[in-house]
Amino acid sequence: MRKLSFLLGSIVLFASCAKEELKNNGATDQSLQLSARQESTTFKEIGSINIGSTGAAEISAYDAITKKLFVVNNSAGNNRIEVLDISNPAAPVLVGNINITAYGGFVNSVAVSNGKVAAAIEATDKVSAGKVVIFNTASHAAIAVVTVGSLPDMVTFTPDGKYILTANEGEPNDAYTIDPLGTVSIISVEEDYAVTTLNFSKFASQAAVLKAKGFRLFGKNASFEQDVEPEYIAVSANSNTAWVTLQENNGVAKIDIATKNITEIFPLGFKDYNNPSNTIDPSDQDGGINFAALPVKGMYLPDAIAVNSFNGTPFIYTANEGDAREWSGLTPVETRRVNHSSVVLDPVAFPNAAALKTNTQLGRLNITTTLGDTDGDGDYDELYSYGARSFSIWNGLTGELVFDSKNQIDTKAAELGKYPDGRSDDKGCEPEGITIGRVGNNNLLFVGLERANAVMIYDITNPIKPKYLQWLNTGVAPEGVLFVEAAKSPNGRSLFIASSENDGFIKIYTTN
């Protein structure tokens, strides 16, 4: 009896301590009860709010301490961060904003950690140095203002909260007379926000080798470090390593955070649309949705990136959106349609050139003029289009392609009646945002489709064999995709939040 009493007392003490630990981490009694059972991996919409017009809901970040959602708003006449109370996710409430005007130009991105919200803010003239401003999530007071590289396009905290990283795109001005360096800034939170900004000059000697593997360098009179344009950052769970997409360059860079050193660049190569599993619909004037295997290659050109480890190996996930340089000072023009008179197809490589150049086949497809003339005789021996119309999984240590969703995104959209046929000549559904979340024992991948106004959910518990789970309809052009784990969620269940830049809608989904 004495042993039984001791055992019962130990169980009660353990349960009490576990409950107290959850409370100390911001969990409620409700979340304690809900997180104790396995969640479904199926999501449903429970709440939404409209905060403006085009540009009003770009990127969002959630603070578990205050239960606030911070949302970038760059709609006409605005330059601020909207603040929403989502303590009841089914009924989000706009409770205030943080005006960014005093700090420079547009705010491009926000991230939250330990009661701080960091905002990436470009300079008024875009090509000058940008800023990261850190605010208190409760009072909204500015804590620090840090100068970073030109055009900070994305900001993130390391999971341990010790560093803030920005991808500083360094785009040129429209005339291409000023082309800033593309850089990555690392800000040490514990060292009074001391900043180190890294550029890519040390890789200039590797340019030829990288280009041979599919890395792109084509800026007007640009050095290697000017041509590189960092877009988006993912950080490992142990906060040691970051991976950065170099979108226009068709590559990913790997960074050692502790030593503040860019260690590698991974060229991503190209996707073969002549493969029957990679079929595309390349025309918006072919009378409908017609997928076919065609002699074209896709440049991955990823936007967002995420990372997750499996059996000790980091895997990086990319949303292969595609992007072109469309500056008036860039000559020749980078983008042309296949039917343009300047696009002459080599008769040996394309014996059916006349048929391919019709609008019902490849004529309407946008391609880059910077690739394809392999023998330098003035005609195109190969054709390269923008994006890969997919998401991909890469080995984060070697850059090796592990998985590509092939044509599944576009064909699933067509099956559901959601395929944007008017964008067939560009990049199809245009996967742009990507994030990972753990629900129960499952790792889920959320892929935002800018032109299909939707998010696709995959189970990536085994990243070698992702499984499609669900299609979520969102607002128009979901730019921000955000996962909130159950332990930090205001309702004790996992949340997924989509912020759509074209209609200003924020939609909140939770597990069944």
Short mmCIF file of C-alpha atoms in Angstrom, two decimals:
data_model
loop_
_atom_site.label_atom_id
_atom_site.label_comp_id
_atom_site.label_asym_id
_atom_site.label_seq_id
_atom_site.Cartn_x
_atom_site.Cartn_y
_atom_site.Cartn_z
CA MET A 1 0.00 0.00 0.00
CA ARG A 2 2.88 2.34 0.85
CA LYS A 3 4.42 1.68 -2.60
CA LEU A 4 1.10 2.33 -4.33
CA SER A 5 0.64 5.62 -2.44
CA PHE A 6 4.15 6.68 -3.40
CA LEU A 7 3.51 5.79 -7.07
CA LEU A 8 0.23 7.71 -7.16
CA GLY A 9 1.86 10.70 -5.51
CA SER A 10 4.67 10.66 -8.08
CA ILE A 11 2.20 10.60 -10.95
CA VAL A 12 0.28 13.54 -9.51
CA LEU A 13 3.51 15.46 -8.92
CA PHE A 14 4.74 14.74 -12.48
CA ALA A 15 1.42 15.85 -14.01
CA SER A 16 1.42 19.00 -11.89
CA CYS A 17 4.98 19.86 -12.91
CA ALA A 18 4.23 19.19 -16.59
CA LYS A 19 1.17 21.41 -16.40
CA GLU A 20 3.12 24.18 -14.68
CA GLU A 21 5.89 23.94 -17.30
CA LEU A 22 3.34 24.35 -20.09
CA LYS A 23 1.87 27.36 -18.30
CA ASN A 24 5.31 28.92 -18.02
CA ASN A 25 5.69 28.55 -21.77
CA GLY A 26 2.45 30.36 -22.46
CA ALA A 27 0.13 27.35 -22.72
CA THR A 28 -3.36 27.52 -21.23
CA ASP A 29 -5.36 24.77 -19.54
CA GLN A 30 -7.26 24.49 -22.81
CA SER A 31 -4.08 24.05 -24.84
CA LEU A 32 -2.85 21.50 -22.28
CA GLN A 33 -5.95 19.42 -22.86
CA LEU A 34 -5.93 19.81 -26.64
CA SER A 35 -2.22 19.17 -27.16
CA ALA A 36 -2.48 16.01 -25.11
CA ARG A 37 -4.27 14.28 -27.97
CA GLN A 38 -3.23 13.65 -31.55
CA GLU A 39 -4.39 16.39 -33.92
CA SER A 40 -5.88 15.77 -37.33
CA THR A 41 -3.74 16.85 -40.27
CA THR A 42 -6.82 18.26 -42.01
CA PHE A 43 -7.31 22.02 -41.83
CA LYS A 44 -10.46 24.12 -42.06
CA GLU A 45 -10.98 27.88 -42.23
CA ILE A 46 -12.23 29.34 -38.94
CA GLY A 47 -11.65 33.07 -39.27
CA SER A 48 -10.77 35.87 -41.66
CA ILE A 49 -10.37 39.62 -41.81
CA ASN A 50 -9.87 42.12 -44.61
CA ILE A 51 -7.42 44.92 -43.80
CA GLY A 52 -7.32 46.82 -47.09
CA SER A 53 -6.70 46.59 -50.82
CA THR A 54 -3.75 45.48 -52.94
CA GLY A 55 -0.56 45.28 -50.87
CA ALA A 56 -2.40 45.38 -47.53
CA ALA A 57 -1.63 41.85 -46.35
CA GLU A 58 1.78 40.65 -47.48
CA ILE A 59 3.82 38.94 -44.75
CA SER A 60 2.60 38.03 -41.25
CA ALA A 61 4.33 37.07 -37.99
CA TYR A 62 2.72 35.81 -34.76
CA ASP A 63 3.68 36.62 -31.17
CA ALA A 64 2.58 33.93 -28.70
CA ILE A 65 3.13 36.21 -25.69
CA THR A 66 0.63 38.89 -26.72
CA LYS A 67 -1.36 36.71 -29.13
CA LYS A 68 -0.87 39.39 -31.78
CA LEU A 69 -0.40 39.02 -35.50
CA PHE A 70 1.88 41.58 -37.16
CA VAL A 71 1.10 42.12 -40.87
CA VAL A 72 3.00 44.10 -43.52
CA ASN A 73 0.77 46.70 -45.18
CA ASN A 74 2.16 48.45 -48.27
CA SER A 75 -1.16 49.31 -49.86
CA ALA A 76 -1.59 52.71 -51.55
CA GLY A 77 -0.86 55.52 -49.11
CA ASN A 78 0.26 53.13 -46.35
CA ASN A 79 3.63 52.11 -45.02
CA ARG A 80 3.02 50.32 -41.78
CA ILE A 81 2.65 47.11 -39.84
CA GLU A 82 -0.94 46.27 -38.93
CA VAL A 83 -1.46 44.70 -35.51
CA LEU A 84 -4.24 42.14 -35.04
CA ASP A 85 -5.46 40.49 -31.86
CA ILE A 86 -6.01 36.81 -32.64
CA SER A 87 -6.56 35.58 -29.08
CA ASN A 88 -9.76 34.24 -30.62
CA PRO A 89 -8.53 32.97 -34.02
CA ALA A 90 -12.11 32.70 -35.24
CA ALA A 91 -12.60 36.45 -34.80
CA PRO A 92 -9.37 38.41 -35.49
CA VAL A 93 -9.55 42.08 -34.52
CA LEU A 94 -7.47 44.97 -35.87
CA VAL A 95 -6.16 46.75 -32.76
CA GLY A 96 -3.51 49.15 -34.05
CA ASN A 97 -0.51 49.66 -36.29
CA ILE A 98 3.17 50.59 -36.31
CA ASN A 99 3.99 53.39 -38.72
CA ILE A 100 7.22 52.76 -40.63
CA THR A 101 7.48 56.05 -42.56
CA ALA A 102 10.08 57.54 -40.22
CA TYR A 103 12.50 54.69 -40.92
CA GLY A 104 12.62 54.73 -44.73
CA GLY A 105 10.67 53.21 -47.59
CA PHE A 106 8.45 50.14 -47.68
CA VAL A 107 8.52 47.48 -45.00
CA ASN A 108 9.08 44.18 -46.80
CA SER A 109 9.02 41.55 -44.08
CA VAL A 110 8.44 40.92 -40.37
CA ALA A 111 9.53 38.24 -37.91
CA VAL A 112 8.86 37.64 -34.20
CA SER A 113 10.86 36.13 -31.33
CA ASN A 114 10.80 36.51 -27.53
CA GLY A 115 8.56 39.57 -27.43
CA LYS A 116 10.32 41.35 -30.29
CA VAL A 117 9.14 42.02 -33.83
CA ALA A 118 11.81 42.76 -36.43
CA ALA A 119 10.89 44.67 -39.57
CA ALA A 120 12.93 44.74 -42.80
CA ILE A 121 12.67 48.22 -44.31
CA GLU A 122 14.10 49.35 -47.64
CA ALA A 123 15.53 52.83 -48.17
CA THR A 124 13.37 55.47 -49.78
CA ASP A 125 15.46 55.21 -52.96
CA LYS A 126 15.71 51.39 -52.70
CA VAL A 127 19.36 51.19 -53.77
CA SER A 128 20.75 52.70 -50.56
CA ALA A 129 21.31 50.79 -47.33
CA GLY A 130 18.15 49.48 -45.69
CA LYS A 131 17.24 49.05 -42.04
CA VAL A 132 15.99 46.48 -39.60
CA VAL A 133 13.95 48.02 -36.82
CA ILE A 134 13.12 45.95 -33.75
CA PHE A 135 9.95 46.75 -31.81
CA ASN A 136 8.48 45.52 -28.54
CA THR A 137 5.47 43.33 -29.34
CA ALA A 138 3.49 44.59 -26.34
CA SER A 139 4.14 48.36 -26.42
CA HIS A 140 5.22 48.65 -30.10
CA ALA A 141 8.08 50.89 -28.96
CA ALA A 142 11.27 50.78 -31.03
CA ILE A 143 14.08 48.86 -29.31
CA ALA A 144 16.83 49.20 -31.90
CA VAL A 145 17.47 50.49 -35.43
CA VAL A 146 20.11 48.61 -37.42
CA THR A 147 21.59 49.47 -40.84
CA VAL A 148 21.79 46.50 -43.22
CA GLY A 149 22.36 46.00 -46.95
CA SER A 150 20.36 47.38 -49.85
CA LEU A 151 16.72 46.29 -50.18
CA PRO A 152 16.27 43.92 -47.21
CA ASP A 153 13.56 41.71 -48.69
CA MET A 154 13.14 39.15 -45.92
CA VAL A 155 13.92 39.03 -42.20
CA THR A 156 13.98 36.09 -39.81
CA PHE A 157 15.14 35.20 -36.31
CA THR A 158 17.17 32.12 -35.60
CA PRO A 159 15.05 29.63 -33.60
CA ASP A 160 17.06 30.38 -30.42
CA GLY A 161 16.37 34.11 -30.85
CA LYS A 162 20.05 35.04 -30.70
CA TYR A 163 20.38 36.35 -34.25
CA ILE A 164 18.32 38.22 -36.83
CA LEU A 165 19.13 37.57 -40.49
CA THR A 166 18.10 39.58 -43.54
CA ALA A 167 18.28 38.75 -47.23
CA ASN A 168 19.30 42.04 -48.84
CA GLU A 169 18.36 41.72 -52.50
CA GLY A 170 20.35 44.69 -53.79
CA GLU A 171 18.27 45.22 -56.93
CA PRO A 172 19.53 47.83 -59.42
CA ASN A 173 17.71 51.05 -60.20
CA ASP A 174 15.51 50.98 -63.29
CA ALA A 175 18.17 52.57 -65.49
CA TYR A 176 20.70 49.96 -64.30
CA THR A 177 23.19 52.73 -63.55
CA ILE A 178 23.34 51.77 -59.86
CA ASP A 179 23.58 48.12 -58.89
CA PRO A 180 24.14 47.56 -55.15
CA LEU A 181 25.72 44.43 -53.76
CA GLY A 182 23.44 41.55 -52.90
CA THR A 183 24.14 40.72 -49.25
CA VAL A 184 23.04 38.90 -46.11
CA SER A 185 23.13 40.67 -42.75
CA ILE A 186 23.54 38.85 -39.44
CA ILE A 187 22.49 40.84 -36.36
CA SER A 188 23.55 39.65 -32.90
CA VAL A 189 20.68 40.29 -30.49
CA GLU A 190 22.84 39.61 -27.43
CA GLU A 191 25.60 41.98 -28.58
CA ASP A 192 23.44 45.10 -28.63
CA TYR A 193 22.28 44.30 -32.16
CA ALA A 194 25.76 44.42 -33.68
CA VAL A 195 25.53 43.71 -37.40
CA THR A 196 27.79 41.89 -39.86
CA THR A 197 26.87 42.17 -43.55
CA LEU A 198 28.23 39.48 -45.86
CA ASN A 199 28.69 39.74 -49.62
CA PHE A 200 29.54 37.12 -52.24
CA SER A 201 32.80 38.51 -53.65
CA LYS A 202 34.84 35.46 -52.65
CA PHE A 203 32.87 33.31 -55.10
CA ALA A 204 33.84 35.38 -58.14
CA SER A 205 36.69 32.97 -58.95
CA GLN A 206 34.13 30.14 -59.13
CA ALA A 207 31.83 31.93 -61.58
CA ALA A 208 32.59 29.75 -64.60
CA VAL A 209 32.13 26.51 -62.68
CA LEU A 210 28.90 27.70 -61.09
CA LYS A 211 27.47 28.88 -64.40
CA ALA A 212 28.25 25.53 -66.00
CA LYS A 213 26.01 23.93 -63.35
CA GLY A 214 23.10 26.29 -63.94
CA PHE A 215 23.94 29.35 -61.86
CA ARG A 216 22.97 32.57 -63.65
CA LEU A 217 25.06 35.75 -63.88
CA PHE A 218 23.77 38.27 -66.39
CA GLY A 219 23.47 41.73 -64.80
CA LYS A 220 24.56 44.70 -66.88
CA ASN A 221 28.27 45.35 -66.22
CA ALA A 222 27.81 43.63 -62.87
CA SER A 223 30.48 42.05 -60.72
CA PHE A 224 29.67 38.69 -59.16
CA GLU A 225 28.72 40.29 -55.85
CA GLN A 226 26.52 42.86 -57.57
CA ASP A 227 24.71 40.25 -59.64
CA VAL A 228 23.75 37.99 -56.74
CA GLU A 229 20.29 38.80 -55.33
CA PRO A 230 19.39 37.09 -52.00
CA GLU A 231 15.64 36.58 -51.65
CA TYR A 232 14.60 34.42 -48.68
CA ILE A 233 16.21 32.66 -45.71
CA ALA A 234 15.64 29.41 -43.82
CA VAL A 235 17.49 28.54 -40.59
CA SER A 236 18.19 25.11 -39.11
CA ALA A 237 16.45 24.11 -35.87
CA ASN A 238 19.77 24.28 -33.98
CA SER A 239 20.32 27.87 -35.22
CA ASN A 240 23.73 26.99 -36.67
CA THR A 241 23.12 27.13 -40.41
CA ALA A 242 21.11 29.24 -42.85
CA TRP A 243 20.18 28.67 -46.47
CA VAL A 244 19.40 31.62 -48.71
CA THR A 245 17.67 31.56 -52.09
CA LEU A 246 19.40 33.57 -54.80
CA GLN A 247 16.33 33.74 -56.98
CA GLU A 248 17.38 35.48 -60.18
CA ASN A 249 20.64 33.53 -60.07
CA ASN A 250 18.96 30.11 -59.82
CA GLY A 251 20.90 29.08 -56.72
CA VAL A 252 20.96 28.63 -52.96
CA ALA A 253 23.72 29.81 -50.62
CA LYS A 254 24.68 28.09 -47.36
CA ILE A 255 25.83 30.16 -44.36
CA ASP A 256 27.58 29.25 -41.12
CA ILE A 257 25.91 31.62 -38.66
CA ALA A 258 28.39 31.36 -35.77
CA THR A 259 31.41 32.16 -37.97
CA LYS A 260 29.37 34.56 -40.15
CA ASN A 261 30.65 32.93 -43.29
CA ILE A 262 28.99 32.05 -46.60
CA THR A 263 30.37 28.56 -47.14
CA GLU A 264 28.82 27.33 -50.39
CA ILE A 265 26.65 28.17 -53.35
CA PHE A 266 24.48 25.42 -54.83
CA PRO A 267 23.49 25.98 -58.50
CA LEU A 268 20.07 24.42 -59.04
CA GLY A 269 20.25 23.48 -62.71
CA PHE A 270 17.17 23.10 -64.88
CA LYS A 271 13.97 21.08 -65.22
CA ASP A 272 13.18 19.19 -68.42
CA TYR A 273 9.60 19.76 -69.60
CA ASN A 274 10.09 17.14 -72.31
CA ASN A 275 9.81 14.54 -69.56
CA PRO A 276 6.23 13.13 -69.59
CA SER A 277 5.98 13.57 -65.81
CA ASN A 278 6.86 17.26 -66.14
CA THR A 279 4.24 18.25 -68.72
CA ILE A 280 3.14 21.89 -68.81
CA ASP A 281 0.43 24.00 -70.39
CA PRO A 282 2.54 26.74 -72.05
CA SER A 283 -0.17 28.77 -73.77
CA ASP A 284 -2.98 31.05 -72.69
CA GLN A 285 -4.33 31.03 -76.26
CA ASP A 286 -4.75 27.35 -77.04
CA GLY A 287 -8.46 27.06 -76.30
CA GLY A 288 -8.14 25.53 -72.84
CA ILE A 289 -5.86 23.65 -70.49
CA ASN A 290 -3.59 21.36 -72.47
CA PHE A 291 -0.64 19.71 -70.75
CA ALA A 292 2.08 18.34 -73.00
CA ALA A 293 5.71 17.28 -72.99
CA LEU A 294 7.62 19.96 -74.87
CA PRO A 295 11.26 20.85 -75.72
CA VAL A 296 11.64 23.52 -73.04
CA LYS A 297 13.54 23.72 -69.77
CA GLY A 298 12.49 25.45 -66.58
CA MET A 299 14.83 27.53 -64.42
CA TYR A 300 13.90 26.78 -60.78
CA LEU A 301 14.48 30.39 -59.59
CA PRO A 302 13.00 29.77 -56.13
CA ASP A 303 11.44 32.40 -53.91
CA ALA A 304 10.65 31.09 -50.42
CA ILE A 305 12.68 28.37 -48.70
CA ALA A 306 12.18 26.20 -45.61
CA VAL A 307 14.32 23.59 -43.86
CA ASN A 308 13.68 20.43 -41.88
CA SER A 309 15.97 17.58 -40.84
CA PHE A 310 15.38 13.86 -41.40
CA ASN A 311 17.66 11.21 -39.92
CA GLY A 312 20.26 13.89 -39.20
CA THR A 313 20.31 15.35 -42.71
CA PRO A 314 18.94 18.84 -43.38
CA PHE A 315 16.56 19.02 -46.32
CA ILE A 316 15.68 22.37 -47.86
CA TYR A 317 12.35 23.01 -49.55
CA THR A 318 11.95 25.61 -52.28
CA ALA A 319 8.90 27.21 -53.92
CA ASN A 320 10.04 27.47 -57.53
CA GLU A 321 8.25 30.67 -58.51
CA GLY A 322 10.55 32.08 -61.19
CA ASP A 323 11.38 35.75 -61.74
CA ALA A 324 12.76 37.98 -64.50
CA ARG A 325 14.79 41.16 -64.44
CA GLU A 326 12.57 43.77 -66.00
CA TRP A 327 14.57 47.01 -65.87
CA SER A 328 14.52 49.54 -68.68
CA GLY A 329 18.31 49.83 -68.56
CA LEU A 330 18.88 46.10 -69.06
CA THR A 331 19.60 45.45 -72.72
CA PRO A 332 18.88 43.27 -74.49
CA VAL A 333 15.51 42.74 -72.83
CA GLU A 334 15.63 39.56 -70.78
CA THR A 335 12.14 38.24 -71.53
CA ARG A 336 10.73 37.40 -74.93
CA ARG A 337 7.90 35.20 -76.13
CA VAL A 338 8.90 32.25 -78.30
CA ASN A 339 6.88 33.73 -81.18
CA HIS A 340 8.91 36.96 -81.15
CA SER A 341 10.80 37.63 -84.37
CA SER A 342 14.10 37.84 -82.50
CA VAL A 343 13.68 34.29 -81.18
CA VAL A 344 15.07 32.18 -84.02
CA LEU A 345 14.99 28.45 -83.35
CA ASP A 346 17.91 26.35 -84.54
CA PRO A 347 16.62 24.09 -87.36
CA VAL A 348 18.57 21.08 -86.13
CA ALA A 349 17.53 21.36 -82.48
CA PHE A 350 13.96 22.28 -83.46
CA PRO A 351 13.07 20.66 -86.80
CA ASN A 352 9.40 21.57 -86.18
CA ALA A 353 10.21 25.19 -85.34
CA ALA A 354 7.35 26.70 -87.34
CA ALA A 355 4.76 24.63 -85.47
CA LEU A 356 6.37 25.30 -82.08
CA LYS A 357 6.23 29.06 -82.63
CA THR A 358 2.46 29.06 -83.08
CA ASN A 359 0.37 30.40 -80.21
CA THR A 360 -1.30 27.05 -79.62
CA GLN A 361 2.08 25.46 -78.86
CA LEU A 362 5.08 27.42 -77.52
CA GLY A 363 4.57 30.78 -79.21
CA ARG A 364 3.09 32.51 -76.17
CA LEU A 365 5.59 31.13 -73.64
CA ASN A 366 7.91 33.66 -72.00
CA ILE A 367 11.57 32.65 -72.09
CA THR A 368 14.86 34.24 -71.10
CA THR A 369 17.14 35.65 -73.77
CA THR A 370 20.17 35.09 -71.55
CA LEU A 371 20.36 31.33 -72.16
CA GLY A 372 19.90 28.93 -75.05
CA ASP A 373 22.38 29.90 -77.75
CA THR A 374 24.82 27.14 -76.87
CA ASP A 375 27.02 27.45 -79.96
CA GLY A 376 27.02 31.27 -80.23
CA ASP A 377 25.60 31.44 -83.75
CA GLY A 378 22.69 33.74 -82.90
CA ASP A 379 19.83 31.25 -82.78
CA TYR A 380 18.36 29.26 -79.91
CA ASP A 381 19.47 25.66 -79.46
CA GLU A 382 17.57 25.41 -76.16
CA LEU A 383 14.68 27.29 -74.56
CA TYR A 384 14.52 28.26 -70.88
CA SER A 385 11.32 29.45 -69.18
CA TYR A 386 10.79 31.00 -65.75
CA GLY A 387 10.21 28.86 -62.66
CA ALA A 388 9.65 25.13 -62.40
CA ARG A 389 5.90 25.17 -61.60
CA SER A 390 6.68 23.01 -58.58
CA PHE A 391 8.23 22.75 -55.15
CA SER A 392 11.51 20.90 -54.72
CA ILE A 393 13.41 19.22 -51.91
CA TRP A 394 17.20 19.42 -51.88
CA ASN A 395 19.90 17.92 -49.68
CA GLY A 396 21.01 20.88 -47.57
CA LEU A 397 24.59 19.58 -47.33
CA THR A 398 25.23 18.81 -51.00
CA GLY A 399 22.58 20.73 -52.95
CA GLU A 400 21.46 17.49 -54.60
CA LEU A 401 17.84 17.37 -55.81
CA VAL A 402 15.96 14.82 -53.70
CA PHE A 403 12.38 15.36 -54.88
CA ASP A 404 10.41 17.57 -57.25
CA SER A 405 6.62 17.75 -57.39
CA LYS A 406 6.88 17.58 -61.20
CA ASN A 407 3.54 18.67 -62.72
CA GLN A 408 1.35 17.88 -59.70
CA ILE A 409 0.62 21.46 -58.67
CA ASP A 410 -0.79 22.54 -62.03
CA THR A 411 -2.60 19.27 -62.77
CA LYS A 412 -4.21 19.22 -59.31
CA ALA A 413 -5.34 22.81 -59.81
CA ALA A 414 -6.83 21.85 -63.19
CA GLU A 415 -8.57 18.85 -61.64
CA LEU A 416 -10.19 21.12 -59.04
CA GLY A 417 -11.13 23.81 -61.55
CA LYS A 418 -8.64 26.25 -60.02
CA TYR A 419 -5.94 26.38 -62.69
CA PRO A 420 -5.19 29.97 -63.87
CA ASP A 421 -5.10 29.32 -67.62
CA GLY A 422 -4.39 33.00 -68.26
CA ARG A 423 -1.00 32.49 -66.61
CA SER A 424 -0.02 29.43 -68.66
CA ASP A 425 2.37 31.49 -70.78
CA ASP A 426 4.17 32.70 -67.64
CA LYS A 427 4.60 30.41 -64.65
CA GLY A 428 1.33 28.55 -64.16
CA CYS A 429 0.05 28.44 -60.56
CA GLU A 430 3.26 30.18 -59.47
CA PRO A 431 4.33 28.56 -56.18
CA GLU A 432 5.82 31.40 -54.13
CA GLY A 433 5.46 30.88 -50.37
CA ILE A 434 6.50 27.81 -48.39
CA THR A 435 6.57 26.85 -44.71
CA ILE A 436 6.77 23.74 -42.54
CA GLY A 437 4.87 22.83 -39.38
CA ARG A 438 4.63 19.81 -37.12
CA VAL A 439 1.13 18.57 -36.31
CA GLY A 440 1.16 15.71 -33.83
CA ASN A 441 3.67 13.23 -35.23
CA ASN A 442 3.51 14.57 -38.77
CA ASN A 443 5.60 17.19 -40.55
CA LEU A 444 3.50 19.18 -42.98
CA LEU A 445 4.54 21.40 -45.88
CA PHE A 446 2.38 24.36 -46.92
CA VAL A 447 2.93 25.69 -50.46
CA GLY A 448 1.34 29.02 -51.39
CA LEU A 449 0.18 29.36 -55.01
CA GLU A 450 0.08 33.02 -55.94
CA ARG A 451 -1.94 32.71 -59.15
CA ALA A 452 -4.28 29.88 -58.07
CA ASN A 453 -5.21 31.72 -54.85
CA ALA A 454 -4.61 28.62 -52.81
CA VAL A 455 -2.29 26.62 -50.59
CA MET A 456 -1.44 22.96 -51.03
CA ILE A 457 -0.60 20.84 -47.97
CA TYR A 458 1.77 17.88 -48.12
CA ASP A 459 2.87 15.36 -45.50
CA ILE A 460 6.68 15.42 -45.54
CA THR A 461 7.27 13.21 -42.50
CA ASN A 462 9.32 11.19 -44.97
CA PRO A 463 10.82 13.89 -47.24
CA ILE A 464 11.82 11.29 -49.81
CA LYS A 465 8.14 10.53 -50.42
CA PRO A 466 5.92 13.58 -49.81
CA LYS A 467 2.18 12.89 -49.84
CA TYR A 468 -0.41 15.39 -51.03
CA LEU A 469 -3.05 15.96 -48.35
CA GLN A 470 -5.25 18.98 -48.99
CA TRP A 471 -6.07 22.06 -51.05
CA LEU A 472 -6.99 25.27 -49.20
CA ASN A 473 -8.62 28.20 -50.98
CA THR A 474 -7.20 31.53 -49.77
CA GLY A 475 -7.57 35.20 -50.61
CA VAL A 476 -6.19 36.55 -53.89
CA ALA A 477 -2.43 35.99 -54.28
CA PRO A 478 -1.31 34.49 -50.96
CA GLU A 479 2.07 36.10 -50.24
CA GLY A 480 2.56 35.13 -46.60
CA VAL A 481 2.24 31.56 -45.34
CA LEU A 482 2.59 31.12 -41.57
CA PHE A 483 2.31 28.08 -39.31
CA VAL A 484 1.64 28.39 -35.57
CA GLU A 485 2.34 25.27 -33.54
CA ALA A 486 -0.30 24.05 -31.10
CA ALA A 487 1.81 24.78 -28.01
CA LYS A 488 1.95 28.49 -28.94
CA SER A 489 -1.48 28.80 -30.51
CA PRO A 490 -4.20 30.82 -28.73
CA ASN A 491 -6.69 27.96 -29.09
CA GLY A 492 -4.28 25.11 -28.32
CA ARG A 493 -4.50 23.75 -31.85
CA SER A 494 -2.17 24.17 -34.79
CA LEU A 495 -2.98 27.19 -36.93
CA PHE A 496 -2.15 28.04 -40.51
CA ILE A 497 -2.44 31.69 -41.58
CA ALA A 498 -2.48 32.90 -45.20
CA SER A 499 -1.97 36.61 -45.97
CA SER A 500 -3.02 37.61 -49.49
CA GLU A 501 -1.49 40.72 -51.03
CA ASN A 502 -3.98 41.38 -53.83
CA ASP A 503 -7.18 41.63 -51.78
CA GLY A 504 -5.97 42.31 -48.24
CA PHE A 505 -7.49 39.16 -46.75
CA ILE A 506 -5.95 37.25 -43.86
CA LYS A 507 -7.45 33.82 -43.43
CA ILE A 508 -6.93 31.58 -40.41
CA TYR A 509 -7.25 27.79 -40.55
CA THR A 510 -7.03 25.21 -37.80
CA THR A 511 -6.99 21.44 -37.52
CA ASN A 512 -10.21 19.46 -37.29
#
